[in-house]
Amino acid sequence: MGPRLDCAGKPLDLSVPRVMGVLNVTPDSFSDGGRFARLPLALERAREMVAEGAAIIDVGGESTRPGAPPVGVEEELRRVLPVVEALAAELPVPISVDTGTPKVIREAVAVGAGLVNDVRALRVPGALEAAAAAGVPVCLMHMQGEPGTMQASPRYDDVVGEVVRFLEERVAACEAQGIPRSRILLDPGFGFGKTLEHNLRLLHRLDRVAAVGLPVLVGMSRKSMFGALLDAPVHRRLYGGLAAAVVAVMRGARVVRTHDVRATVEALAVVSAVMDAG
Ligand code: 8Y4
């Protein structure tokens, strides 16, 4: 039961909740090593996440954190392509590419990427066409505003309704471009133009996102919502993140994007077993 997505020849079986491991290839995460150090370190971490139970690895080369400088396309390609190519060739799990840039979508899929994870929900001109031609599944995420300024003053009359309507509109745009619903995942975009209150409301009513009928992916790992709730820096947000992941899966999420793979896999195995007992 549950969908089985074809990610460039590798299956992503969503009959049970799965973990997407985060692999950053931004310079801030592999600071002074330069380009030579990036590939071996990325491979080592990706292998480790697969050993810990990750069902998919998300490779991102463009920081979407508020205030992060925008990355040029050529630099994004230089960071991401060698890593995607090496991981796709070596690992048994699909490789997701975190991008919304049409050229990066095309080239990453050409070297083996099996899913396009786009925080801009394919709104960059040419991205819908690139994803449709690529033929791999896409994750459409909600964001209010733009990465640089989205946290300045997020405002909604009805955050859950507005997120659901936005995602339904992007699904329609995908379908019009020839991307079938069977190839689409939805993500409410925790932290992307949302206050703590908005994030909590979305998590509480995540069932309404799941009711759209497509698999739901969530990414809350280490985000500032836990900083605000727990008064904790990034390295002390694990337990809060696990609680949120458990709630998300109980409300219908099928994929949890996280930096903390082993802990999340174990938490979700317990949730999954309890849900199956029903
Ligand atoms: C500490 C570490 C604090 C990381 C903040 C962060 C999502 C996503 C991101 C998400 C999907 C992030 C690429 C932001 N978040 N993709 N990407 N969903 N689908 N910040 O929620 O991790 S990057």
PDB file of C-alpha atoms and ligand atoms in Angstrom:
ATOM      1  CA  MET A   1       0.000   0.000   0.000  1.00  0.00           C
ATOM      2  CA  GLY A   2       0.978   3.596  -0.436  1.00  0.00           C
ATOM      3  CA  PRO A   3       2.682   5.108  -3.426  1.00  0.00           C
ATOM      4  CA  ARG A   4       5.899   3.799  -4.867  1.00  0.00           C
ATOM      5  CA  LEU A   5       7.643   6.594  -6.723  1.00  0.00           C
ATOM      6  CA  ASP A   6      10.102   5.882  -9.525  1.00  0.00           C
ATOM      7  CA  CYS A   7      13.063   8.176  -8.853  1.00  0.00           C
ATOM      8  CA  ALA A   8      15.160   7.729 -12.009  1.00  0.00           C
ATOM      9  CA  GLY A   9      15.012   3.958 -11.706  1.00  0.00           C
ATOM     10  CA  LYS A  10      15.315   3.765  -7.924  1.00  0.00           C
ATOM     11  CA  PRO A  11      12.092   3.158  -6.008  1.00  0.00           C
ATOM     12  CA  LEU A  12      10.918   5.371  -3.146  1.00  0.00           C
ATOM     13  CA  ASP A  13       8.360   3.233  -1.346  1.00  0.00           C
ATOM     14  CA  LEU A  14       6.088   5.419   0.765  1.00  0.00           C
ATOM     15  CA  SER A  15       3.997   2.608   2.242  1.00  0.00           C
ATOM     16  CA  VAL A  16       5.775   3.512   5.484  1.00  0.00           C
ATOM     17  CA  PRO A  17       7.163   6.893   6.619  1.00  0.00           C
ATOM     18  CA  ARG A  18      10.632   7.576   5.264  1.00  0.00           C
ATOM     19  CA  VAL A  19      13.580   9.784   6.140  1.00  0.00           C
ATOM     20  CA  MET A  20      15.279  12.165   3.708  1.00  0.00           C
ATOM     21  CA  GLY A  21      18.831  12.911   4.850  1.00  0.00           C
ATOM     22  CA  VAL A  22      20.147  16.453   4.348  1.00  0.00           C
ATOM     23  CA  LEU A  23      23.486  16.845   2.595  1.00  0.00           C
ATOM     24  CA  ASN A  24      24.616  20.453   2.307  1.00  0.00           C
ATOM     25  CA  VAL A  25      27.297  21.281  -0.206  1.00  0.00           C
ATOM     26  CA  THR A  26      27.335  24.985   0.572  1.00  0.00           C
ATOM     27  CA  PRO A  27      30.694  26.524   1.504  1.00  0.00           C
ATOM     28  CA  ASP A  28      29.522  27.253   5.074  1.00  0.00           C
ATOM     29  CA  SER A  29      29.210  23.509   5.761  1.00  0.00           C
ATOM     30  CA  PHE A  30      32.542  22.490   4.197  1.00  0.00           C
ATOM     31  CA  SER A  31      34.298  25.683   5.045  1.00  0.00           C
ATOM     32  CA  ASP A  32      37.985  26.031   4.214  1.00  0.00           C
ATOM     33  CA  GLY A  33      38.518  22.701   2.461  1.00  0.00           C
ATOM     34  CA  GLY A  34      37.619  24.132  -0.905  1.00  0.00           C
ATOM     35  CA  ARG A  35      36.376  22.037  -3.787  1.00  0.00           C
ATOM     36  CA  PHE A  36      38.779  19.129  -3.398  1.00  0.00           C
ATOM     37  CA  ALA A  37      37.636  18.301   0.095  1.00  0.00           C
ATOM     38  CA  ARG A  38      33.944  18.489  -0.745  1.00  0.00           C
ATOM     39  CA  LEU A  39      33.406  15.265  -2.671  1.00  0.00           C
ATOM     40  CA  PRO A  40      35.028  12.766  -0.275  1.00  0.00           C
ATOM     41  CA  LEU A  41      33.373  14.406   2.737  1.00  0.00           C
ATOM     42  CA  ALA A  42      29.983  14.434   1.037  1.00  0.00           C
ATOM     43  CA  LEU A  43      30.329  10.778   0.047  1.00  0.00           C
ATOM     44  CA  GLU A  44      31.315   9.785   3.561  1.00  0.00           C
ATOM     45  CA  ARG A  45      28.359  11.572   5.132  1.00  0.00           C
ATOM     46  CA  ALA A  46      25.902  10.241   2.528  1.00  0.00           C
ATOM     47  CA  ARG A  47      27.068   6.640   3.051  1.00  0.00           C
ATOM     48  CA  GLU A  48      26.654   7.143   6.777  1.00  0.00           C
ATOM     49  CA  MET A  49      23.095   8.451   6.355  1.00  0.00           C
ATOM     50  CA  VAL A  50      22.167   5.458   4.169  1.00  0.00           C
ATOM     51  CA  ALA A  51      23.628   3.111   6.795  1.00  0.00           C
ATOM     52  CA  GLU A  52      21.462   4.928   9.363  1.00  0.00           C
ATOM     53  CA  GLY A  53      18.345   4.246   7.309  1.00  0.00           C
ATOM     54  CA  ALA A  54      17.837   7.259   5.050  1.00  0.00           C
ATOM     55  CA  ALA A  55      15.593   6.360   2.092  1.00  0.00           C
ATOM     56  CA  ILE A  56      16.698   9.360   0.029  1.00  0.00           C
ATOM     57  CA  ILE A  57      19.515  11.934   0.203  1.00  0.00           C
ATOM     58  CA  ASP A  58      18.795  15.619  -0.504  1.00  0.00           C
ATOM     59  CA  VAL A  59      21.760  17.475  -2.013  1.00  0.00           C
ATOM     60  CA  GLY A  60      21.626  21.257  -1.823  1.00  0.00           C
ATOM     61  CA  GLY A  61      24.142  23.834  -2.998  1.00  0.00           C
ATOM     62  CA  GLU A  62      22.161  27.024  -2.556  1.00  0.00           C
ATOM     63  CA  SER A  63      21.621  28.267   0.990  1.00  0.00           C
ATOM     64  CA  THR A  64      18.020  29.388   1.494  1.00  0.00           C
ATOM     65  CA  ARG A  65      18.675  30.722   4.983  1.00  0.00           C
ATOM     66  CA  PRO A  66      17.547  34.304   5.545  1.00  0.00           C
ATOM     67  CA  GLY A  67      20.386  36.661   4.680  1.00  0.00           C
ATOM     68  CA  ALA A  68      22.412  34.089   2.760  1.00  0.00           C
ATOM     69  CA  PRO A  69      23.979  35.485  -0.409  1.00  0.00           C
ATOM     70  CA  PRO A  70      22.392  34.234  -3.653  1.00  0.00           C
ATOM     71  CA  VAL A  71      24.488  31.655  -5.490  1.00  0.00           C
ATOM     72  CA  GLY A  72      25.117  31.970  -9.230  1.00  0.00           C
ATOM     73  CA  VAL A  73      23.968  29.118 -11.459  1.00  0.00           C
ATOM     74  CA  GLU A  74      27.476  28.109 -12.500  1.00  0.00           C
ATOM     75  CA  GLU A  75      28.648  27.959  -8.885  1.00  0.00           C
ATOM     76  CA  GLU A  76      25.557  25.937  -7.924  1.00  0.00           C
ATOM     77  CA  LEU A  77      26.357  23.495 -10.765  1.00  0.00           C
ATOM     78  CA  ARG A  78      30.014  23.234  -9.681  1.00  0.00           C
ATOM     79  CA  ARG A  79      28.956  22.410  -6.125  1.00  0.00           C
ATOM     80  CA  VAL A  80      26.088  20.060  -6.808  1.00  0.00           C
ATOM     81  CA  LEU A  81      26.762  18.066  -9.994  1.00  0.00           C
ATOM     82  CA  PRO A  82      29.874  16.124  -8.925  1.00  0.00           C
ATOM     83  CA  VAL A  83      28.198  15.167  -5.654  1.00  0.00           C
ATOM     84  CA  VAL A  84      24.905  14.121  -7.268  1.00  0.00           C
ATOM     85  CA  GLU A  85      26.735  12.121  -9.937  1.00  0.00           C
ATOM     86  CA  ALA A  86      28.957  10.262  -7.457  1.00  0.00           C
ATOM     87  CA  LEU A  87      26.137   9.529  -5.002  1.00  0.00           C
ATOM     88  CA  ALA A  88      23.679   8.415  -7.676  1.00  0.00           C
ATOM     89  CA  ALA A  89      26.279   6.002  -9.087  1.00  0.00           C
ATOM     90  CA  GLU A  90      27.270   4.545  -5.731  1.00  0.00           C
ATOM     91  CA  LEU A  91      24.260   4.572  -3.414  1.00  0.00           C
ATOM     92  CA  PRO A  92      21.224   2.284  -3.511  1.00  0.00           C
ATOM     93  CA  VAL A  93      18.827   5.131  -2.621  1.00  0.00           C
ATOM     94  CA  PRO A  94      17.567   7.971  -4.826  1.00  0.00           C
ATOM     95  CA  ILE A  95      19.350  11.332  -4.773  1.00  0.00           C
ATOM     96  CA  SER A  96      17.222  14.447  -4.505  1.00  0.00           C
ATOM     97  CA  VAL A  97      18.472  17.790  -5.769  1.00  0.00           C
ATOM     98  CA  ASP A  98      17.449  20.882  -3.801  1.00  0.00           C
ATOM     99  CA  THR A  99      17.089  23.448  -6.570  1.00  0.00           C
ATOM    100  CA  GLY A 100      14.607  25.532  -8.524  1.00  0.00           C
ATOM    101  CA  THR A 101      16.958  26.573 -11.308  1.00  0.00           C
ATOM    102  CA  PRO A 102      15.999  25.071 -14.690  1.00  0.00           C
ATOM    103  CA  LYS A 103      19.581  24.441 -15.815  1.00  0.00           C
ATOM    104  CA  VAL A 104      20.457  22.768 -12.501  1.00  0.00           C
ATOM    105  CA  ILE A 105      17.307  20.629 -12.716  1.00  0.00           C
ATOM    106  CA  ARG A 106      18.252  19.462 -16.227  1.00  0.00           C
ATOM    107  CA  GLU A 107      21.921  18.803 -15.509  1.00  0.00           C
ATOM    108  CA  ALA A 108      21.386  17.178 -12.108  1.00  0.00           C
ATOM    109  CA  VAL A 109      18.815  14.755 -13.518  1.00  0.00           C
ATOM    110  CA  ALA A 110      21.148  14.065 -16.457  1.00  0.00           C
ATOM    111  CA  VAL A 111      23.821  12.852 -13.989  1.00  0.00           C
ATOM    112  CA  GLY A 112      21.399  10.742 -11.963  1.00  0.00           C
ATOM    113  CA  ALA A 113      19.235  12.847  -9.627  1.00  0.00           C
ATOM    114  CA  GLY A 114      15.954  11.038  -8.945  1.00  0.00           C
ATOM    115  CA  LEU A 115      13.843  13.822  -7.417  1.00  0.00           C
ATOM    116  CA  VAL A 116      13.628  17.607  -7.673  1.00  0.00           C
ATOM    117  CA  ASN A 117      13.106  19.271  -4.285  1.00  0.00           C
ATOM    118  CA  ASP A 118      12.172  22.872  -5.007  1.00  0.00           C
ATOM    119  CA  VAL A 119      11.451  25.347  -2.211  1.00  0.00           C
ATOM    120  CA  ARG A 120      10.111  27.678  -4.960  1.00  0.00           C
ATOM    121  CA  ALA A 121       7.612  25.048  -6.164  1.00  0.00           C
ATOM    122  CA  LEU A 122       8.792  25.313  -9.804  1.00  0.00           C
ATOM    123  CA  ARG A 123       7.871  29.030 -10.042  1.00  0.00           C
ATOM    124  CA  VAL A 124      11.162  30.105 -11.661  1.00  0.00           C
ATOM    125  CA  PRO A 125      10.486  30.582 -15.394  1.00  0.00           C
ATOM    126  CA  GLY A 126      11.426  27.372 -17.216  1.00  0.00           C
ATOM    127  CA  ALA A 127      11.474  25.199 -14.082  1.00  0.00           C
ATOM    128  CA  LEU A 128       8.120  23.501 -14.761  1.00  0.00           C
ATOM    129  CA  GLU A 129       9.250  22.631 -18.277  1.00  0.00           C
ATOM    130  CA  ALA A 130      12.626  21.367 -17.043  1.00  0.00           C
ATOM    131  CA  ALA A 131      11.020  19.173 -14.371  1.00  0.00           C
ATOM    132  CA  ALA A 132       8.414  17.830 -16.800  1.00  0.00           C
ATOM    133  CA  ALA A 133      11.107  16.902 -19.321  1.00  0.00           C
ATOM    134  CA  ALA A 134      13.277  15.366 -16.586  1.00  0.00           C
ATOM    135  CA  GLY A 135      10.507  12.898 -15.789  1.00  0.00           C
ATOM    136  CA  VAL A 136      11.410  12.488 -12.106  1.00  0.00           C
ATOM    137  CA  PRO A 137       9.158  13.210  -9.100  1.00  0.00           C
ATOM    138  CA  VAL A 138       9.035  16.762  -7.728  1.00  0.00           C
ATOM    139  CA  CYS A 139       8.484  18.124  -4.230  1.00  0.00           C
ATOM    140  CA  LEU A 140       6.505  21.392  -4.285  1.00  0.00           C
ATOM    141  CA  MET A 141       7.053  23.561  -1.194  1.00  0.00           C
ATOM    142  CA  HIS A 142       5.133  26.575   0.063  1.00  0.00           C
ATOM    143  CA  MET A 143       7.059  29.757   0.814  1.00  0.00           C
ATOM    144  CA  GLN A 144       5.683  33.214   1.526  1.00  0.00           C
ATOM    145  CA  GLY A 145       8.014  35.856   0.088  1.00  0.00           C
ATOM    146  CA  GLU A 146      11.627  35.366  -0.919  1.00  0.00           C
ATOM    147  CA  PRO A 147      14.433  33.685   1.056  1.00  0.00           C
ATOM    148  CA  GLY A 148      16.222  36.945   1.914  1.00  0.00           C
ATOM    149  CA  THR A 149      13.196  38.685   3.420  1.00  0.00           C
ATOM    150  CA  MET A 150      10.577  36.008   4.098  1.00  0.00           C
ATOM    151  CA  GLN A 151      10.927  36.118   7.895  1.00  0.00           C
ATOM    152  CA  ALA A 152      10.601  39.914   8.119  1.00  0.00           C
ATOM    153  CA  SER A 153       6.819  39.978   8.692  1.00  0.00           C
ATOM    154  CA  PRO A 154       4.994  36.808   7.685  1.00  0.00           C
ATOM    155  CA  ARG A 155       1.210  37.396   7.571  1.00  0.00           C
ATOM    156  CA  TYR A 156      -1.759  35.147   6.873  1.00  0.00           C
ATOM    157  CA  ASP A 157      -5.502  35.317   7.478  1.00  0.00           C
ATOM    158  CA  ASP A 158      -5.643  31.497   7.441  1.00  0.00           C
ATOM    159  CA  VAL A 159      -2.191  29.930   7.157  1.00  0.00           C
ATOM    160  CA  VAL A 160      -3.398  26.352   6.612  1.00  0.00           C
ATOM    161  CA  GLY A 161      -5.984  27.323   3.984  1.00  0.00           C
ATOM    162  CA  GLU A 162      -3.545  29.596   2.165  1.00  0.00           C
ATOM    163  CA  VAL A 163      -0.803  26.946   2.104  1.00  0.00           C
ATOM    164  CA  VAL A 164      -3.217  24.292   0.826  1.00  0.00           C
ATOM    165  CA  ARG A 165      -4.595  26.625  -1.889  1.00  0.00           C
ATOM    166  CA  PHE A 166      -1.081  27.555  -2.992  1.00  0.00           C
ATOM    167  CA  LEU A 167      -0.013  23.911  -3.224  1.00  0.00           C
ATOM    168  CA  GLU A 168      -3.177  22.972  -5.148  1.00  0.00           C
ATOM    169  CA  GLU A 169      -2.473  25.804  -7.600  1.00  0.00           C
ATOM    170  CA  ARG A 170       1.103  24.524  -8.119  1.00  0.00           C
ATOM    171  CA  VAL A 171      -0.187  20.955  -8.615  1.00  0.00           C
ATOM    172  CA  ALA A 172      -2.522  22.299 -11.323  1.00  0.00           C
ATOM    173  CA  ALA A 173       0.411  24.124 -12.951  1.00  0.00           C
ATOM    174  CA  CYS A 174       2.411  20.873 -12.930  1.00  0.00           C
ATOM    175  CA  GLU A 175      -0.448  18.889 -14.432  1.00  0.00           C
ATOM    176  CA  ALA A 176      -0.904  21.527 -17.168  1.00  0.00           C
ATOM    177  CA  GLN A 177       2.772  21.050 -18.001  1.00  0.00           C
ATOM    178  CA  GLY A 178       2.494  17.251 -18.153  1.00  0.00           C
ATOM    179  CA  ILE A 179       3.749  16.334 -14.666  1.00  0.00           C
ATOM    180  CA  PRO A 180       1.241  13.764 -13.365  1.00  0.00           C
ATOM    181  CA  ARG A 181      -0.025  13.806  -9.776  1.00  0.00           C
ATOM    182  CA  SER A 182       1.674  10.421  -9.277  1.00  0.00           C
ATOM    183  CA  ARG A 183       4.995  12.287  -9.517  1.00  0.00           C
ATOM    184  CA  ILE A 184       4.254  15.076  -6.999  1.00  0.00           C
ATOM    185  CA  LEU A 185       4.948  15.482  -3.259  1.00  0.00           C
ATOM    186  CA  LEU A 186       3.716  18.445  -1.205  1.00  0.00           C
ATOM    187  CA  ASP A 187       5.477  20.365   1.563  1.00  0.00           C
ATOM    188  CA  PRO A 188       4.007  23.187   3.703  1.00  0.00           C
ATOM    189  CA  GLY A 189       7.454  24.771   4.020  1.00  0.00           C
ATOM    190  CA  PHE A 190       8.069  25.070   7.757  1.00  0.00           C
ATOM    191  CA  GLY A 191      10.023  28.231   8.500  1.00  0.00           C
ATOM    192  CA  PHE A 192       9.673  29.686   5.014  1.00  0.00           C
ATOM    193  CA  GLY A 193       7.786  32.937   5.648  1.00  0.00           C
ATOM    194  CA  LYS A 194       6.167  31.669   8.859  1.00  0.00           C
ATOM    195  CA  THR A 195       6.173  32.718  12.493  1.00  0.00           C
ATOM    196  CA  LEU A 196       6.341  30.133  15.276  1.00  0.00           C
ATOM    197  CA  GLU A 197       2.549  30.384  15.571  1.00  0.00           C
ATOM    198  CA  HIS A 198       2.120  29.715  11.834  1.00  0.00           C
ATOM    199  CA  ASN A 199       4.461  26.703  11.997  1.00  0.00           C
ATOM    200  CA  LEU A 200       2.577  25.235  14.971  1.00  0.00           C
ATOM    201  CA  ARG A 201      -0.797  25.782  13.299  1.00  0.00           C
ATOM    202  CA  LEU A 202       0.467  24.042  10.145  1.00  0.00           C
ATOM    203  CA  LEU A 203       1.812  21.108  12.102  1.00  0.00           C
ATOM    204  CA  HIS A 204      -1.404  20.796  14.097  1.00  0.00           C
ATOM    205  CA  ARG A 205      -3.490  20.758  10.896  1.00  0.00           C
ATOM    206  CA  LEU A 206      -1.045  18.911   8.634  1.00  0.00           C
ATOM    207  CA  ASP A 207      -3.921  16.472   8.031  1.00  0.00           C
ATOM    208  CA  ARG A 208      -5.460  19.147   5.763  1.00  0.00           C
ATOM    209  CA  VAL A 209      -2.331  19.195   3.603  1.00  0.00           C
ATOM    210  CA  ALA A 210      -2.346  15.376   3.473  1.00  0.00           C
ATOM    211  CA  ALA A 211      -6.047  15.490   2.492  1.00  0.00           C
ATOM    212  CA  VAL A 212      -5.033  16.969  -0.872  1.00  0.00           C
ATOM    213  CA  GLY A 213      -4.196  13.345  -1.610  1.00  0.00           C
ATOM    214  CA  LEU A 214      -0.501  13.527  -2.468  1.00  0.00           C
ATOM    215  CA  PRO A 215       2.419  12.367  -0.296  1.00  0.00           C
ATOM    216  CA  VAL A 216       3.505  15.030   2.204  1.00  0.00           C
ATOM    217  CA  LEU A 217       7.142  15.835   2.990  1.00  0.00           C
ATOM    218  CA  VAL A 218       8.113  17.991   5.975  1.00  0.00           C
ATOM    219  CA  GLY A 219      11.359  19.664   6.930  1.00  0.00           C
ATOM    220  CA  MET A 220      11.606  20.999  10.459  1.00  0.00           C
ATOM    221  CA  SER A 221      15.013  19.652  11.474  1.00  0.00           C
ATOM    222  CA  ARG A 222      16.987  22.127  13.621  1.00  0.00           C
ATOM    223  CA  LYS A 223      14.876  25.073  12.488  1.00  0.00           C
ATOM    224  CA  SER A 224      14.318  28.246  14.487  1.00  0.00           C
ATOM    225  CA  MET A 225      10.846  27.124  15.613  1.00  0.00           C
ATOM    226  CA  PHE A 226      12.717  24.910  18.121  1.00  0.00           C
ATOM    227  CA  GLY A 227      15.065  27.727  18.972  1.00  0.00           C
ATOM    228  CA  ALA A 228      12.014  29.795  19.883  1.00  0.00           C
ATOM    229  CA  LEU A 229      10.153  27.000  21.716  1.00  0.00           C
ATOM    230  CA  LEU A 230      13.148  25.598  23.605  1.00  0.00           C
ATOM    231  CA  ASP A 231      15.498  28.580  23.761  1.00  0.00           C
ATOM    232  CA  ALA A 232      18.049  26.213  22.235  1.00  0.00           C
ATOM    233  CA  PRO A 233      20.862  26.777  19.728  1.00  0.00           C
ATOM    234  CA  VAL A 234      20.998  24.657  16.551  1.00  0.00           C
ATOM    235  CA  HIS A 235      22.963  21.814  18.182  1.00  0.00           C
ATOM    236  CA  ARG A 236      20.335  21.312  20.930  1.00  0.00           C
ATOM    237  CA  ARG A 237      17.208  21.004  18.783  1.00  0.00           C
ATOM    238  CA  LEU A 238      17.213  17.224  18.243  1.00  0.00           C
ATOM    239  CA  TYR A 239      14.620  16.130  20.797  1.00  0.00           C
ATOM    240  CA  GLY A 240      12.180  18.864  19.835  1.00  0.00           C
ATOM    241  CA  GLY A 241      12.696  17.947  16.192  1.00  0.00           C
ATOM    242  CA  LEU A 242      11.905  14.296  16.922  1.00  0.00           C
ATOM    243  CA  ALA A 243       8.687  15.234  18.712  1.00  0.00           C
ATOM    244  CA  ALA A 244       7.656  17.370  15.737  1.00  0.00           C
ATOM    245  CA  ALA A 245       8.539  14.593  13.263  1.00  0.00           C
ATOM    246  CA  VAL A 246       6.394  12.142  15.235  1.00  0.00           C
ATOM    247  CA  VAL A 247       3.441  14.543  15.220  1.00  0.00           C
ATOM    248  CA  ALA A 248       3.890  15.201  11.488  1.00  0.00           C
ATOM    249  CA  VAL A 249       3.827  11.504  10.612  1.00  0.00           C
ATOM    250  CA  MET A 250       0.796  10.932  12.832  1.00  0.00           C
ATOM    251  CA  ARG A 251      -0.928  13.759  10.930  1.00  0.00           C
ATOM    252  CA  GLY A 252      -0.128  12.135   7.574  1.00  0.00           C
ATOM    253  CA  ALA A 253       3.419  13.125   6.531  1.00  0.00           C
ATOM    254  CA  ARG A 254       5.225  10.410   4.537  1.00  0.00           C
ATOM    255  CA  VAL A 255       8.743  11.848   4.300  1.00  0.00           C
ATOM    256  CA  VAL A 256      10.710  13.676   6.992  1.00  0.00           C
ATOM    257  CA  ARG A 257      13.692  15.747   5.822  1.00  0.00           C
ATOM    258  CA  THR A 258      16.310  15.824   8.567  1.00  0.00           C
ATOM    259  CA  HIS A 259      19.964  16.269   9.490  1.00  0.00           C
ATOM    260  CA  ASP A 260      19.525  13.700  12.288  1.00  0.00           C
ATOM    261  CA  VAL A 261      18.929  10.524  10.344  1.00  0.00           C
ATOM    262  CA  ARG A 262      19.449   7.706  12.838  1.00  0.00           C
ATOM    263  CA  ALA A 263      17.375   9.293  15.586  1.00  0.00           C
ATOM    264  CA  THR A 264      14.555  10.141  13.184  1.00  0.00           C
ATOM    265  CA  VAL A 265      14.525   6.674  11.577  1.00  0.00           C
ATOM    266  CA  GLU A 266      14.157   5.096  15.027  1.00  0.00           C
ATOM    267  CA  ALA A 267      11.409   7.487  16.118  1.00  0.00           C
ATOM    268  CA  LEU A 268       9.476   6.885  12.894  1.00  0.00           C
ATOM    269  CA  ALA A 269       9.863   3.097  13.161  1.00  0.00           C
ATOM    270  CA  VAL A 270       8.033   3.294  16.480  1.00  0.00           C
ATOM    271  CA  VAL A 271       5.306   5.588  15.098  1.00  0.00           C
ATOM    272  CA  SER A 272       4.892   3.357  12.057  1.00  0.00           C
ATOM    273  CA  ALA A 273       4.526   0.242  14.212  1.00  0.00           C
ATOM    274  CA  VAL A 274       1.894   1.958  16.364  1.00  0.00           C
ATOM    275  CA  MET A 275      -0.024   3.196  13.300  1.00  0.00           C
ATOM    276  CA  ASP A 276       0.047  -0.342  11.842  1.00  0.00           C
ATOM    277  CA  ALA A 277      -1.457  -1.732  15.051  1.00  0.00           C
ATOM    278  CA  GLY A 278      -4.620   0.248  14.383  1.00  0.00           C
TER     279      GLY A 278
HETATM  280  C1  8Y4 B   1      19.414  24.813  10.938  1.00  0.00           C
HETATM  281  C2  8Y4 B   1      19.613  23.986   9.852  1.00  0.00           C
HETATM  282  C3  8Y4 B   1      18.474  25.803  10.834  1.00  0.00           C
HETATM  283  C4  8Y4 B   1      18.893  24.165   8.692  1.00  0.00           C
HETATM  284  C5  8Y4 B   1      17.768  25.979   9.668  1.00  0.00           C
HETATM  285  C6  8Y4 B   1      17.971  25.153   8.592  1.00  0.00           C
HETATM  286  C7  8Y4 B   1      13.245  22.560   3.536  1.00  0.00           C
HETATM  287  C8  8Y4 B   1      13.790  22.210   2.303  1.00  0.00           C
HETATM  288  C9  8Y4 B   1      15.187  23.466   3.395  1.00  0.00           C
HETATM  289  C10 8Y4 B   1      11.937  22.096   3.859  1.00  0.00           C
HETATM  290  C11 8Y4 B   1      11.941  20.999   1.712  1.00  0.00           C
HETATM  291  C12 8Y4 B   1      16.900  24.512   6.467  1.00  0.00           C
HETATM  292  C13 8Y4 B   1      15.930  22.703   1.107  1.00  0.00           C
HETATM  293  C14 8Y4 B   1      16.273  25.181   5.296  1.00  0.00           C
HETATM  294  N1  8Y4 B   1      14.133  23.334   4.210  1.00  0.00           N
HETATM  295  N2  8Y4 B   1      13.156  21.426   1.397  1.00  0.00           N
HETATM  296  N3  8Y4 B   1      15.011  22.787   2.222  1.00  0.00           N
HETATM  297  N4  8Y4 B   1      11.330  21.312   2.907  1.00  0.00           N
HETATM  298  N5  8Y4 B   1      11.253  20.224   0.851  1.00  0.00           N
HETATM  299  N6  8Y4 B   1      17.242  25.402   7.441  1.00  0.00           N
HETATM  300  O1  8Y4 B   1      11.348  22.367   4.895  1.00  0.00           O
HETATM  301  O2  8Y4 B   1      17.092  23.336   6.514  1.00  0.00           O
HETATM  302  S1  8Y4 B   1      16.623  24.401   3.733  1.00  0.00           S
END
